[in-house]
Structures are given as structure tokens and as C-alpha cells.
mmCIF file of C-alpha atoms in Angstrom:
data_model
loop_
_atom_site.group_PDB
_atom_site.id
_atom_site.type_symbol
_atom_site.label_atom_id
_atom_site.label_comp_id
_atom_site.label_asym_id
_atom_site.label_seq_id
_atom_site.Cartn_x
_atom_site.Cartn_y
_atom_site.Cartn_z
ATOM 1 C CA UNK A 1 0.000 0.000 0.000
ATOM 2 C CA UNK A 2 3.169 2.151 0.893
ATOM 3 C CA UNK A 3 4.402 1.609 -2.373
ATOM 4 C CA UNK A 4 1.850 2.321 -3.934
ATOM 5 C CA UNK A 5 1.254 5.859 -2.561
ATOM 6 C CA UNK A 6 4.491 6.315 -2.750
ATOM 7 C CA UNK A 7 4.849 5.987 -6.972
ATOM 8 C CA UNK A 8 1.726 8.017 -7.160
ATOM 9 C CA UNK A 9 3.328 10.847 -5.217
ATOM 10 C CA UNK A 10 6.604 10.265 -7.646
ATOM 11 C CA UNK A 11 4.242 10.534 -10.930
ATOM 12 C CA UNK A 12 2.723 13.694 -9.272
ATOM 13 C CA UNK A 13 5.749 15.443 -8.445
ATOM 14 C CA UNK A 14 7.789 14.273 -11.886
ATOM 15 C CA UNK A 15 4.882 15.605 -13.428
ATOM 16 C CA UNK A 16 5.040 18.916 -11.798
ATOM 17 C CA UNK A 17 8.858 19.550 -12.422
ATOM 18 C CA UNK A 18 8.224 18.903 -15.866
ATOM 19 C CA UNK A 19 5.106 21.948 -16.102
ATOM 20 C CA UNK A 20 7.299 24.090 -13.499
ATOM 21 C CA UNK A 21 10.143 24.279 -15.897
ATOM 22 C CA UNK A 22 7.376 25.519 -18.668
ATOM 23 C CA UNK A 23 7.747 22.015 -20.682
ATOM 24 C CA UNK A 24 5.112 20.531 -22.221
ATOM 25 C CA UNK A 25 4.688 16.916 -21.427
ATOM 26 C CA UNK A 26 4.486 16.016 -24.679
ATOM 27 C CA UNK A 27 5.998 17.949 -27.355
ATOM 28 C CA UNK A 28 4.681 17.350 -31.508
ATOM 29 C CA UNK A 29 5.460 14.296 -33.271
ATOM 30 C CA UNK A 30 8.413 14.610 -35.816
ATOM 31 C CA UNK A 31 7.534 13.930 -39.244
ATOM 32 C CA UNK A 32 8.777 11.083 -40.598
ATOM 33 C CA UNK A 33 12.322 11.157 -42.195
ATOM 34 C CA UNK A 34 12.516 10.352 -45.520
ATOM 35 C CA UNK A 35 14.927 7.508 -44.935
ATOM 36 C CA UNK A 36 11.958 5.983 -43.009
ATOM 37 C CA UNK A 37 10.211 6.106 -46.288
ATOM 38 C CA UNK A 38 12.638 5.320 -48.628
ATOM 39 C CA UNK A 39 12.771 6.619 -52.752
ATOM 40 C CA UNK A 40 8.371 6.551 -52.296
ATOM 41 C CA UNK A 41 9.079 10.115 -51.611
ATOM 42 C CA UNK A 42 10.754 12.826 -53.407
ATOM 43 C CA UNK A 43 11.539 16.328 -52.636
ATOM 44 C CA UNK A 44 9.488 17.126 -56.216
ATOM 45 C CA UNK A 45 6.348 15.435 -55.217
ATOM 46 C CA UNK A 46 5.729 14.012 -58.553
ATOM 47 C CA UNK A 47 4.710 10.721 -57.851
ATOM 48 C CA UNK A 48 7.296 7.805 -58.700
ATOM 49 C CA UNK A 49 6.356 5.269 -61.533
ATOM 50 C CA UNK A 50 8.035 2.700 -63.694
ATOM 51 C CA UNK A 51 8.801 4.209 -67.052
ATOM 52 C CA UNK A 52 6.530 3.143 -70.334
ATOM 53 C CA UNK A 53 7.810 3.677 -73.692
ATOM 54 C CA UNK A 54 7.104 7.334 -75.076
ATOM 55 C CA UNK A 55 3.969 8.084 -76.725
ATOM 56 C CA UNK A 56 3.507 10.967 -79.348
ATOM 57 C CA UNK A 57 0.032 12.007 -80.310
ATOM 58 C CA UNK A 58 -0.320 14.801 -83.367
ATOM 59 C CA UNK A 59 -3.982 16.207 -83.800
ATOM 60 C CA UNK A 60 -6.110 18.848 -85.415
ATOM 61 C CA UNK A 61 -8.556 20.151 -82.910
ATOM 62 C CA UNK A 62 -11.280 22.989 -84.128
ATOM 63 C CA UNK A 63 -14.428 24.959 -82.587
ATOM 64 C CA UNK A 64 -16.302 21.400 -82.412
ATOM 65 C CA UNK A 65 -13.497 19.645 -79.940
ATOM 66 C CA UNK A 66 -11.954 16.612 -79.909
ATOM 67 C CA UNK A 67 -10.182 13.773 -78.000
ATOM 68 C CA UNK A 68 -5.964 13.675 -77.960
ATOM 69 C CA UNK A 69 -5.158 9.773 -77.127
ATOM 70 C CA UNK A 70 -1.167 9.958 -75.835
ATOM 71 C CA UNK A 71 -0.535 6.433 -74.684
ATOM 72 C CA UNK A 72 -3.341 5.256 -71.607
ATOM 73 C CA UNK A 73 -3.622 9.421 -71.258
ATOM 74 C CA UNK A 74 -6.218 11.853 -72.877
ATOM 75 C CA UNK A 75 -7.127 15.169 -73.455
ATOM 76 C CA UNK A 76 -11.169 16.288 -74.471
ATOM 77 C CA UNK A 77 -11.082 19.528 -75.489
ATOM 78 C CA UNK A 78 -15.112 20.739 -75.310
ATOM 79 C CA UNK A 79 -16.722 22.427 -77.915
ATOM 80 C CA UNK A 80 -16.026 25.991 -78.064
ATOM 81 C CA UNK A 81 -12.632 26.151 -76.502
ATOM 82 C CA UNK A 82 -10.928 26.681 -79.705
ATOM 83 C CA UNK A 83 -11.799 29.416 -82.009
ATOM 84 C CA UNK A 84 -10.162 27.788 -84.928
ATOM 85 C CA UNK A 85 -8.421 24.661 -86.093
ATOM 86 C CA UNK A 86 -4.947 24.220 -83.957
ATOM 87 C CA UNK A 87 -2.725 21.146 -84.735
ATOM 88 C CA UNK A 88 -1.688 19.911 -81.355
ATOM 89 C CA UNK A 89 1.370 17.289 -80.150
ATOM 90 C CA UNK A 90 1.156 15.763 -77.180
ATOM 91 C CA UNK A 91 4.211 13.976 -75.895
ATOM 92 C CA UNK A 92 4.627 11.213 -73.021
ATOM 93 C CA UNK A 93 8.124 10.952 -72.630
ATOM 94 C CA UNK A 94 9.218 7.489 -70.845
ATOM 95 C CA UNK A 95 10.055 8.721 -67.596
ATOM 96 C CA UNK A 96 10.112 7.733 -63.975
ATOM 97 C CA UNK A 97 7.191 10.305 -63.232
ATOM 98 C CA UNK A 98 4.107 10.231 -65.722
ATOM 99 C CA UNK A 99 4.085 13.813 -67.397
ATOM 100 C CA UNK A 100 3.161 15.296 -70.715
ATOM 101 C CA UNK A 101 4.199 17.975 -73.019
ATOM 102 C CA UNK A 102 2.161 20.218 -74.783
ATOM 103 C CA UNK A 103 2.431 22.280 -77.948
ATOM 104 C CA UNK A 104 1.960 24.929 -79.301
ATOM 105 C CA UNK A 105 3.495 25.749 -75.372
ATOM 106 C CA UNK A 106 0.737 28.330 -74.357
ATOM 107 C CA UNK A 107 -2.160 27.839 -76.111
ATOM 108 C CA UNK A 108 -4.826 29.269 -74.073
ATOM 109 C CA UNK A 109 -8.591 27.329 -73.898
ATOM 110 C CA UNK A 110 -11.853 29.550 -73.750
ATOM 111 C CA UNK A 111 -13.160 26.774 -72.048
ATOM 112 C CA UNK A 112 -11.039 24.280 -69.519
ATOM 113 C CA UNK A 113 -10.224 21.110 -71.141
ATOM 114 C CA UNK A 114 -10.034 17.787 -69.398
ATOM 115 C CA UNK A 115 -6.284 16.396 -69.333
ATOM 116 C CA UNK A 116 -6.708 12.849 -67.429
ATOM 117 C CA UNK A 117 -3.759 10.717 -66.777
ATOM 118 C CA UNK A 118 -3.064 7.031 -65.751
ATOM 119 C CA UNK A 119 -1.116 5.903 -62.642
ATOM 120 C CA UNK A 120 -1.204 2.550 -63.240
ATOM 121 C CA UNK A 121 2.633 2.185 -63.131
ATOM 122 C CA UNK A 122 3.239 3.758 -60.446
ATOM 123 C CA UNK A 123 4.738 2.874 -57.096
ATOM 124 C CA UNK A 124 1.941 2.519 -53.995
ATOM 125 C CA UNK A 125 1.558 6.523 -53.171
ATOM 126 C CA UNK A 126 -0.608 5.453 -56.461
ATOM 127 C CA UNK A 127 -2.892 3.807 -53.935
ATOM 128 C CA UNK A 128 -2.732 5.372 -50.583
ATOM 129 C CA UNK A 129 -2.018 9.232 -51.128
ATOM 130 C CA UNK A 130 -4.434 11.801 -52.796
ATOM 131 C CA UNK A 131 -3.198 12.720 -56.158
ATOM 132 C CA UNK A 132 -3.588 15.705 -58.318
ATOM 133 C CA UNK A 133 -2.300 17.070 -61.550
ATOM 134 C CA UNK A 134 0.285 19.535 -61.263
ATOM 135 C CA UNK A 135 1.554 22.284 -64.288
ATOM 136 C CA UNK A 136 5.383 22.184 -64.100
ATOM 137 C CA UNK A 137 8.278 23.566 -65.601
ATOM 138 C CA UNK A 138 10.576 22.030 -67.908
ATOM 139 C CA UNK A 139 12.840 20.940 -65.011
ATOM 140 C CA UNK A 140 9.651 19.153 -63.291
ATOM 141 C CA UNK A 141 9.153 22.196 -60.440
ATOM 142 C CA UNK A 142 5.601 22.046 -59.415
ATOM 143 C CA UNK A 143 4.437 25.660 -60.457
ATOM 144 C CA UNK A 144 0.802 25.087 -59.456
ATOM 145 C CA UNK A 145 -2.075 22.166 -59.032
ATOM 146 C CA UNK A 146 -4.663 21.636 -61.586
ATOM 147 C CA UNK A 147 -8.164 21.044 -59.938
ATOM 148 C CA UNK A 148 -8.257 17.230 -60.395
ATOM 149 C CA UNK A 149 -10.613 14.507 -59.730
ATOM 150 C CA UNK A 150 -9.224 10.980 -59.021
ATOM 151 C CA UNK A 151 -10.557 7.993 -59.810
ATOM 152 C CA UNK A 152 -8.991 5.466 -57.290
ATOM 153 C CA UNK A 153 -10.608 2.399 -59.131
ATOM 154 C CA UNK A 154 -9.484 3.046 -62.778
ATOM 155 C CA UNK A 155 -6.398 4.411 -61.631
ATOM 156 C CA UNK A 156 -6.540 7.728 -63.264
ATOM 157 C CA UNK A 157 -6.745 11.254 -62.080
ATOM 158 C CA UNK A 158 -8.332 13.938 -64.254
ATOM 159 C CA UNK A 159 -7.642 17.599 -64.183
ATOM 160 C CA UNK A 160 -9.322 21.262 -65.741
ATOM 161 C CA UNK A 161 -6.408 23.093 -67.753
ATOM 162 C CA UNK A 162 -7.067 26.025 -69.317
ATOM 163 C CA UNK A 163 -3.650 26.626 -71.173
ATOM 164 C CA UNK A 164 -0.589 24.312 -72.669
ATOM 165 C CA UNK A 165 2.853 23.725 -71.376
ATOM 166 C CA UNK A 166 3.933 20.818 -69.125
ATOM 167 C CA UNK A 167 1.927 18.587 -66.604
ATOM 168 C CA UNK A 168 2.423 15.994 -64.290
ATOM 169 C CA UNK A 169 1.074 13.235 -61.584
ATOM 170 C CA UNK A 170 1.690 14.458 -57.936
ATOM 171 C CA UNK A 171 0.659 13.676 -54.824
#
């Protein structure tokens, strides 16, 4: 019974050093170090995926729209977004993150067009985190997120761009 009264009292007073010094009891959690995690994550946040070969789509898109295939990719450009005809490339280079490369760089869409992009290939951030589409520069810095939906079952993730230059999976 002694003892007993006597390791409460200890637990008392240890706790009251530790709030007279101005200490919290518990301080935040760390995050997690990256060599915890491994390659999964990189400073970019493009997500990681095992390279396909390159894919090269060339099209003539107009005032009615279309649909760009680029590999298991796809752009649908509505109706309207183009005021006249505009031959368009799309390149998927083979790469360890899934991007694509638009020209003419900067076209500009009067109405968003729908860029959606497989993750198939890629590592298990594929699965667990949320993903979004991200417009980068030609060095793969993340300039800005695209609003994207993603589609956990098919394994895609589409996004609303409104102009052309360079985008990519991130999480």
C-alpha cells in the first residue's frame, strides 16, 4: 500500500517539475524522415512510376473539340474552346514520373479542357495518397495544381487546364 502511494506521489511530483520548468509533457510528433520512407518520396512530389515507352500524339482540334489519345492518357477539349483549327502534339516521354508535353506551349482554352492521366505504373503513393495534376516547368518544379478529380478504381486522375505547357502526376 506504501508503495503504492508512494509511486503516485513520484508521478505527481515528476509531473510537476516537468510543467514548473514551462515544458510541455508532450511535445509534436516529428515527421517522418525520408529515410523511413525510402525513394516513395521525393523532394518534387511528382509521384514515382516505372517508365513506359514514349507516346507521341499529333492532332487537329477545331471549334467542335476533340479527344488527344497519348498512350493510356487523354485530353477532351469541349466544344467551343478553340476558335479555330490548332494542330496539337502531345508527348509522353518514358520517364520515372508520368508527365506530358504540350504544344503549341501556351495555347490558351476559352473553355477548360479535361487532361486525365493514368497511374497505373506507379509505385503505392498510387494507392494510398491523394493525387492531383500539377503544371510544371521544364525541369519538373511544381508551379501550381490543376483542380483534379481521381478515380482510385481506374487508376486515373483527371484535371481542368485552361492553357498548354507541361503537366504531371503528384501527390
Amino acid at each position: 500500500m506504501k508503495v503504492t502511494r508512494l509511486a503516485s506521489v513520484a508521478l505527481v511530483l515528476g509531473a510537476a517539475a516537468i510543467v514548473s520548468c514551462g515544458e510541455p509533457a508532450l511535445g509534436p510528433v516529428p515527421p517522418p524522415q525520408a529515410s523511413l520512407i525510402g525513394s516513395l518520396l521525393q523532394a518534387t512530389g511528382l509521384l514515382q512510376c516505372t517508365p513506359m515507352p514514349t507516346a507521341t500524339a499529333t492532332q487537329t482540334v477545331g471549334s467542335a473539340g476533340g479527344v488527344i489519345k497519348i498512350g493510356p492518357h487523354s485530353l477532351a477539349i469541349p466544344a467551343g474552346a478553340l476558335a479555330a483549327p490548332v494542330t496539337i502534339t502531345a508527348t509522353a516521354p518514358s520517364d520515372n514520373v508520368n508527365r506530358i508535353q504540350f504544344q503549341p506551349q501556351g495555347l490558351v482554352f476559352k473553355r477548360s479542357a479535361a487532361l486525365t492521366m493514368s497511374y497505373a505504373n506507379c509505385n503505392l503513393l498510387g494507392s494510398l495518397l491523394p493525387k492531383r495534376i500539377a503544371y510544371t516547368s521544364d525541369a519538373l518544379n511544381i508551379l501550381s495544381y490543376l483542380l483534379s478529380v481521381d478515380n482510385l478504381f481506374a487508376k486515373k486522375i483527371t484535371g481542368q487546364l485552361n492553357h498548354f505547357s507541361n503537366y504531371a502526376i503528384a501527390w
